[in-house]
PDB file of C-alpha atoms in Angstrom:
ATOM      1  CA  UNK A   1      74.694 -26.553 -84.903  1.00 61.00           C
ATOM      2  CA  UNK A   2      75.203 -30.183 -83.998  1.00 84.00           C
ATOM      3  CA  UNK A   3      73.529 -31.862 -81.060  1.00 88.00           C
ATOM      4  CA  UNK A   4      75.192 -34.342 -78.735  1.00 87.00           C
ATOM      5  CA  UNK A   5      73.401 -36.859 -76.499  1.00 88.00           C
ATOM      6  CA  UNK A   6      74.186 -37.132 -72.789  1.00 85.00           C
ATOM      7  CA  UNK A   7      75.289 -40.730 -73.494  1.00 85.00           C
ATOM      8  CA  UNK A   8      78.176 -39.321 -75.569  1.00 87.00           C
ATOM      9  CA  UNK A   9      79.489 -36.964 -72.848  1.00 88.00           C
ATOM     10  CA  UNK A  10      83.195 -37.288 -72.084  1.00 87.00           C
ATOM     11  CA  UNK A  11      85.839 -35.285 -70.278  1.00 88.00           C
ATOM     12  CA  UNK A  12      87.066 -32.280 -72.284  1.00 85.00           C
ATOM     13  CA  UNK A  13      83.966 -32.104 -74.527  1.00 88.00           C
ATOM     14  CA  UNK A  14      82.734 -28.551 -75.231  1.00 88.00           C
ATOM     15  CA  UNK A  15      78.956 -27.973 -75.039  1.00 90.00           C
ATOM     16  CA  UNK A  16      76.611 -25.000 -74.766  1.00 90.00           C
ATOM     17  CA  UNK A  17      74.670 -24.558 -71.516  1.00 89.00           C
ATOM     18  CA  UNK A  18      72.662 -21.405 -70.722  1.00 87.00           C
ATOM     19  CA  UNK A  19      73.892 -19.778 -73.971  1.00 87.00           C
ATOM     20  CA  UNK A  20      77.514 -20.068 -72.866  1.00 87.00           C
ATOM     21  CA  UNK A  21      80.303 -22.433 -73.996  1.00 89.00           C
ATOM     22  CA  UNK A  22      81.305 -24.952 -71.330  1.00 89.00           C
ATOM     23  CA  UNK A  23      83.882 -27.704 -70.987  1.00 88.00           C
ATOM     24  CA  UNK A  24      83.015 -30.961 -69.230  1.00 90.00           C
ATOM     25  CA  UNK A  25      85.474 -31.642 -66.402  1.00 90.00           C
ATOM     26  CA  UNK A  26      83.869 -34.813 -64.998  1.00 91.00           C
ATOM     27  CA  UNK A  27      80.907 -36.937 -66.001  1.00 89.00           C
ATOM     28  CA  UNK A  28      79.232 -39.758 -64.102  1.00 90.00           C
ATOM     29  CA  UNK A  29      76.441 -42.110 -65.158  1.00 88.00           C
ATOM     30  CA  UNK A  30      74.104 -42.798 -62.240  1.00 86.00           C
ATOM     31  CA  UNK A  31      71.372 -45.460 -62.149  1.00 86.00           C
ATOM     32  CA  UNK A  32      69.277 -45.219 -59.002  1.00 82.00           C
ATOM     33  CA  UNK A  33      67.341 -48.223 -57.696  1.00 83.00           C
ATOM     34  CA  UNK A  34      64.090 -46.657 -58.865  1.00 84.00           C
ATOM     35  CA  UNK A  35      63.479 -44.134 -61.572  1.00 83.00           C
ATOM     36  CA  UNK A  36      65.325 -43.039 -64.647  1.00 86.00           C
ATOM     37  CA  UNK A  37      69.094 -43.136 -65.062  1.00 86.00           C
ATOM     38  CA  UNK A  38      70.846 -39.752 -65.069  1.00 89.00           C
ATOM     39  CA  UNK A  39      74.156 -38.251 -66.220  1.00 89.00           C
ATOM     40  CA  UNK A  40      75.823 -35.927 -63.716  1.00 90.00           C
ATOM     41  CA  UNK A  41      78.461 -33.548 -64.982  1.00 91.00           C
ATOM     42  CA  UNK A  42      80.855 -31.043 -63.489  1.00 93.00           C
ATOM     43  CA  UNK A  43      81.719 -28.366 -66.023  1.00 92.00           C
ATOM     44  CA  UNK A  44      83.620 -25.094 -66.422  1.00 88.00           C
ATOM     45  CA  UNK A  45      81.827 -22.125 -67.970  1.00 87.00           C
ATOM     46  CA  UNK A  46      84.469 -20.889 -70.423  1.00 83.00           C
ATOM     47  CA  UNK A  47      83.192 -17.293 -70.381  1.00 80.00           C
ATOM     48  CA  UNK A  48      83.111 -16.776 -66.603  1.00 79.00           C
ATOM     49  CA  UNK A  49      85.589 -19.564 -65.675  1.00 79.00           C
ATOM     50  CA  UNK A  50      83.215 -20.796 -62.931  1.00 86.00           C
ATOM     51  CA  UNK A  51      82.921 -24.517 -62.155  1.00 90.00           C
ATOM     52  CA  UNK A  52      79.335 -25.748 -61.895  1.00 91.00           C
ATOM     53  CA  UNK A  53      77.396 -29.021 -61.743  1.00 92.00           C
ATOM     54  CA  UNK A  54      74.306 -30.175 -63.629  1.00 91.00           C
ATOM     55  CA  UNK A  55      72.253 -33.369 -63.925  1.00 91.00           C
ATOM     56  CA  UNK A  56      70.653 -34.570 -67.179  1.00 89.00           C
ATOM     57  CA  UNK A  57      68.194 -37.376 -67.891  1.00 88.00           C
ATOM     58  CA  UNK A  58      69.747 -40.025 -70.114  1.00 84.00           C
ATOM     59  CA  UNK A  59      68.966 -39.503 -73.769  1.00 83.00           C
ATOM     60  CA  UNK A  60      68.662 -35.708 -73.500  1.00 88.00           C
ATOM     61  CA  UNK A  61      70.553 -33.690 -76.100  1.00 90.00           C
ATOM     62  CA  UNK A  62      72.538 -30.469 -75.821  1.00 90.00           C
ATOM     63  CA  UNK A  63      74.213 -28.303 -78.410  1.00 90.00           C
ATOM     64  CA  UNK A  64      77.884 -28.915 -79.097  1.00 89.00           C
ATOM     65  CA  UNK A  65      80.043 -25.788 -78.856  1.00 86.00           C
ATOM     66  CA  UNK A  66      82.148 -24.997 -81.915  1.00 85.00           C
ATOM     67  CA  UNK A  67      85.359 -23.777 -80.275  1.00 85.00           C
ATOM     68  CA  UNK A  68      88.243 -22.713 -82.502  1.00 86.00           C
ATOM     69  CA  UNK A  69      91.776 -21.593 -81.809  1.00 84.00           C
ATOM     70  CA  UNK A  70      94.157 -19.380 -83.762  1.00 87.00           C
ATOM     71  CA  UNK A  71      97.781 -18.473 -83.328  1.00 89.00           C
ATOM     72  CA  UNK A  72      97.928 -14.723 -82.796  1.00 90.00           C
ATOM     73  CA  UNK A  73     100.732 -12.286 -82.112  1.00 90.00           C
ATOM     74  CA  UNK A  74     100.346  -9.882 -79.190  1.00 89.00           C
ATOM     75  CA  UNK A  75     101.045  -6.477 -80.717  1.00 89.00           C
ATOM     76  CA  UNK A  76     100.348  -3.942 -77.961  1.00 87.00           C
ATOM     77  CA  UNK A  77      97.987  -2.663 -75.269  1.00 86.00           C
ATOM     78  CA  UNK A  78      96.336   0.715 -75.800  1.00 85.00           C
ATOM     79  CA  UNK A  79      94.087   2.290 -73.139  1.00 85.00           C
ATOM     80  CA  UNK A  80      91.658  -0.512 -72.177  1.00 87.00           C
ATOM     81  CA  UNK A  81      92.134  -2.473 -75.430  1.00 88.00           C
ATOM     82  CA  UNK A  82      94.510  -5.280 -76.407  1.00 88.00           C
ATOM     83  CA  UNK A  83      95.538  -5.585 -80.057  1.00 88.00           C
ATOM     84  CA  UNK A  84      96.344  -9.041 -81.449  1.00 89.00           C
ATOM     85  CA  UNK A  85      97.223 -10.052 -85.017  1.00 90.00           C
ATOM     86  CA  UNK A  86      96.367 -13.337 -86.740  1.00 89.00           C
ATOM     87  CA  UNK A  87      99.709 -14.859 -87.748  1.00 84.00           C
ATOM     88  CA  UNK A  88      98.260 -16.423 -90.936  1.00 87.00           C
ATOM     89  CA  UNK A  89      96.240 -13.652 -92.612  1.00 89.00           C
ATOM     90  CA  UNK A  90      97.664 -10.659 -90.667  1.00 87.00           C
ATOM     91  CA  UNK A  91      94.187  -9.415 -89.651  1.00 88.00           C
ATOM     92  CA  UNK A  92      94.196  -7.429 -86.433  1.00 88.00           C
ATOM     93  CA  UNK A  93      91.804  -8.293 -83.618  1.00 87.00           C
ATOM     94  CA  UNK A  94      90.893  -5.951 -80.769  1.00 87.00           C
ATOM     95  CA  UNK A  95      89.488  -7.068 -77.415  1.00 85.00           C
ATOM     96  CA  UNK A  96      88.821  -5.542 -74.011  1.00 84.00           C
ATOM     97  CA  UNK A  97      91.688  -5.804 -71.556  1.00 82.00           C
ATOM     98  CA  UNK A  98      89.271  -7.151 -68.907  1.00 79.00           C
ATOM     99  CA  UNK A  99      88.790 -10.416 -70.875  1.00 78.00           C
ATOM    100  CA  UNK A 100      92.438 -11.433 -70.436  1.00 80.00           C
ATOM    101  CA  UNK A 101      93.570  -9.197 -67.560  1.00 76.00           C
ATOM    102  CA  UNK A 102      95.048 -12.023 -65.436  1.00 79.00           C
ATOM    103  CA  UNK A 103      97.175 -13.328 -68.308  1.00 83.00           C
ATOM    104  CA  UNK A 104      98.056  -9.972 -69.855  1.00 84.00           C
ATOM    105  CA  UNK A 105     100.825  -9.187 -67.365  1.00 83.00           C
ATOM    106  CA  UNK A 106     102.657 -12.377 -68.426  1.00 85.00           C
ATOM    107  CA  UNK A 107     102.325 -11.686 -72.164  1.00 85.00           C
ATOM    108  CA  UNK A 108     105.207 -10.107 -74.092  1.00 85.00           C
ATOM    109  CA  UNK A 109     104.794  -7.870 -77.122  1.00 85.00           C
ATOM    110  CA  UNK A 110     105.683  -9.642 -80.353  1.00 86.00           C
ATOM    111  CA  UNK A 111     105.156 -13.162 -78.936  1.00 88.00           C
ATOM    112  CA  UNK A 112     102.712 -15.658 -80.527  1.00 90.00           C
ATOM    113  CA  UNK A 113      99.922 -17.090 -78.319  1.00 89.00           C
ATOM    114  CA  UNK A 114      97.090 -19.545 -78.914  1.00 88.00           C
ATOM    115  CA  UNK A 115      93.806 -17.617 -78.731  1.00 87.00           C
ATOM    116  CA  UNK A 116      90.551 -19.528 -78.128  1.00 85.00           C
ATOM    117  CA  UNK A 117      87.360 -18.275 -79.847  1.00 86.00           C
ATOM    118  CA  UNK A 118      83.657 -19.152 -79.712  1.00 84.00           C
ATOM    119  CA  UNK A 119      81.451 -17.570 -82.383  1.00 82.00           C
ATOM    120  CA  UNK A 120      84.107 -14.935 -83.158  1.00 78.00           C
ATOM    121  CA  UNK A 121      84.312 -13.806 -79.537  1.00 80.00           C
ATOM    122  CA  UNK A 122      87.524 -14.304 -77.588  1.00 83.00           C
ATOM    123  CA  UNK A 123      87.261 -16.751 -74.692  1.00 83.00           C
ATOM    124  CA  UNK A 124      90.856 -16.920 -73.517  1.00 82.00           C
ATOM    125  CA  UNK A 125      94.524 -16.715 -74.388  1.00 85.00           C
ATOM    126  CA  UNK A 126      96.739 -19.711 -73.639  1.00 85.00           C
ATOM    127  CA  UNK A 127     100.043 -18.683 -72.069  1.00 85.00           C
ATOM    128  CA  UNK A 128     102.948 -20.845 -70.918  1.00 86.00           C
ATOM    129  CA  UNK A 129     102.637 -22.302 -67.424  1.00 86.00           C
ATOM    130  CA  UNK A 130     106.236 -21.286 -66.678  1.00 89.00           C
ATOM    131  CA  UNK A 131     107.893 -18.065 -67.829  1.00 88.00           C
ATOM    132  CA  UNK A 132     111.426 -16.762 -67.422  1.00 89.00           C
ATOM    133  CA  UNK A 133     111.440 -13.196 -66.163  1.00 89.00           C
ATOM    134  CA  UNK A 134     113.892 -10.673 -64.746  1.00 89.00           C
ATOM    135  CA  UNK A 135     113.852  -9.368 -61.154  1.00 89.00           C
ATOM    136  CA  UNK A 136     113.383  -5.576 -61.181  1.00 90.00           C
ATOM    137  CA  UNK A 137     113.595  -4.829 -57.438  1.00 89.00           C
ATOM    138  CA  UNK A 138     114.404  -6.780 -54.304  1.00 86.00           C
ATOM    139  CA  UNK A 139     116.807  -6.571 -51.388  1.00 83.00           C
ATOM    140  CA  UNK A 140     120.303  -7.615 -52.498  1.00 77.00           C
ATOM    141  CA  UNK A 141     121.109 -11.297 -52.162  1.00 64.00           C
ATOM    142  CA  UNK A 142     123.847 -12.409 -49.812  1.00 65.00           C
ATOM    143  CA  UNK A 143     126.433 -14.938 -50.907  1.00 63.00           C
ATOM    144  CA  UNK A 144     125.922 -18.211 -49.074  1.00 61.00           C
ATOM    145  CA  UNK A 145     122.473 -17.207 -47.835  1.00 60.00           C
ATOM    146  CA  UNK A 146     120.645 -20.264 -49.156  1.00 60.00           C
ATOM    147  CA  UNK A 147     118.361 -21.001 -46.224  1.00 60.00           C
ATOM    148  CA  UNK A 148     115.388 -22.981 -47.404  1.00 63.00           C
ATOM    149  CA  UNK A 149     111.829 -21.757 -46.944  1.00 71.00           C
ATOM    150  CA  UNK A 150     112.946 -18.203 -46.202  1.00 79.00           C
ATOM    151  CA  UNK A 151     111.536 -15.742 -48.690  1.00 85.00           C
ATOM    152  CA  UNK A 152     111.596 -12.016 -49.361  1.00 87.00           C
ATOM    153  CA  UNK A 153     109.378  -9.855 -51.610  1.00 89.00           C
ATOM    154  CA  UNK A 154     110.558  -9.089 -55.149  1.00 90.00           C
ATOM    155  CA  UNK A 155     109.064  -7.022 -57.960  1.00 91.00           C
ATOM    156  CA  UNK A 156     109.340  -8.545 -61.430  1.00 90.00           C
ATOM    157  CA  UNK A 157     109.918  -6.575 -64.650  1.00 89.00           C
ATOM    158  CA  UNK A 158     106.156  -6.865 -65.406  1.00 86.00           C
ATOM    159  CA  UNK A 159     105.286  -5.157 -62.079  1.00 87.00           C
ATOM    160  CA  UNK A 160     104.011  -8.242 -60.235  1.00 89.00           C
ATOM    161  CA  UNK A 161     105.287  -8.837 -56.706  1.00 91.00           C
ATOM    162  CA  UNK A 162     106.128 -12.392 -55.645  1.00 91.00           C
ATOM    163  CA  UNK A 163     108.156 -14.075 -52.896  1.00 90.00           C
ATOM    164  CA  UNK A 164     111.669 -15.273 -53.784  1.00 88.00           C
ATOM    165  CA  UNK A 165     114.496 -16.944 -51.786  1.00 86.00           C
ATOM    166  CA  UNK A 166     117.019 -14.728 -49.987  1.00 83.00           C
ATOM    167  CA  UNK A 167     119.875 -15.390 -52.465  1.00 83.00           C
ATOM    168  CA  UNK A 168     118.036 -13.796 -55.440  1.00 83.00           C
ATOM    169  CA  UNK A 169     119.348 -10.346 -56.450  1.00 85.00           C
ATOM    170  CA  UNK A 170     118.014  -7.556 -58.710  1.00 88.00           C
ATOM    171  CA  UNK A 171     118.777  -8.391 -62.359  1.00 88.00           C
ATOM    172  CA  UNK A 172     118.585 -12.184 -61.834  1.00 88.00           C
ATOM    173  CA  UNK A 173     116.354 -14.208 -64.146  1.00 91.00           C
ATOM    174  CA  UNK A 174     113.928 -16.615 -62.487  1.00 91.00           C
ATOM    175  CA  UNK A 175     111.258 -19.089 -63.561  1.00 92.00           C
ATOM    176  CA  UNK A 176     107.718 -18.328 -62.324  1.00 91.00           C
ATOM    177  CA  UNK A 177     104.586 -20.510 -62.432  1.00 90.00           C
ATOM    178  CA  UNK A 178     101.946 -18.246 -64.048  1.00 86.00           C
ATOM    179  CA  UNK A 179      99.027 -20.251 -62.603  1.00 83.00           C
ATOM    180  CA  UNK A 180      99.807 -19.518 -58.939  1.00 86.00           C
ATOM    181  CA  UNK A 181     102.509 -16.816 -59.316  1.00 87.00           C
ATOM    182  CA  UNK A 182     105.111 -18.799 -57.381  1.00 89.00           C
ATOM    183  CA  UNK A 183     108.893 -18.837 -57.728  1.00 89.00           C
ATOM    184  CA  UNK A 184     110.160 -22.045 -59.388  1.00 88.00           C
ATOM    185  CA  UNK A 185     113.909 -21.532 -59.653  1.00 87.00           C
ATOM    186  CA  UNK A 186     116.755 -19.355 -60.858  1.00 86.00           C
ATOM    187  CA  UNK A 187     117.569 -19.322 -64.585  1.00 86.00           C
ATOM    188  CA  UNK A 188     121.148 -18.890 -65.743  1.00 83.00           C
ATOM    189  CA  UNK A 189     121.328 -16.401 -68.621  1.00 71.00           C
TER     190      UNK A 189
END
């Protein structure tokens, strides 16, 4: 494994801290009036997704994380397992549903997703920030009822409930931001 000095830290770099892969979000060189200069970093633990901070003395070294990504097809979900297939060599990969539970409801069977690995263990699945999805249930929309900032609950075809404007009807296709589960707009299909 390769080592990287604190002097080489930069935003987006992947390192190993406390036996876990981490991504540097911010780094700041700090030289106090007295004493040794330090490097302060804010980082995201890629396994737990927590954001933490740490201070290093200048010149210290840490291990660089070897993160890889593969394009994989989402095949199906069975019990508590998710089955993915490598799109290059057709090998199947099985992981616990709990590792990707937040993103799983937005994934569609047969679609290709970028899967991030560290030492052959799945870290995350990259999904689109915006998805087009059909409204399964909501109160019927009224023609001309386009009041702004007035929302009603709606259940999407994947079972998630979000707030939509009053003019949206069952069967309509909408765009949803998967990061905060908010309505973005109607899609004409």
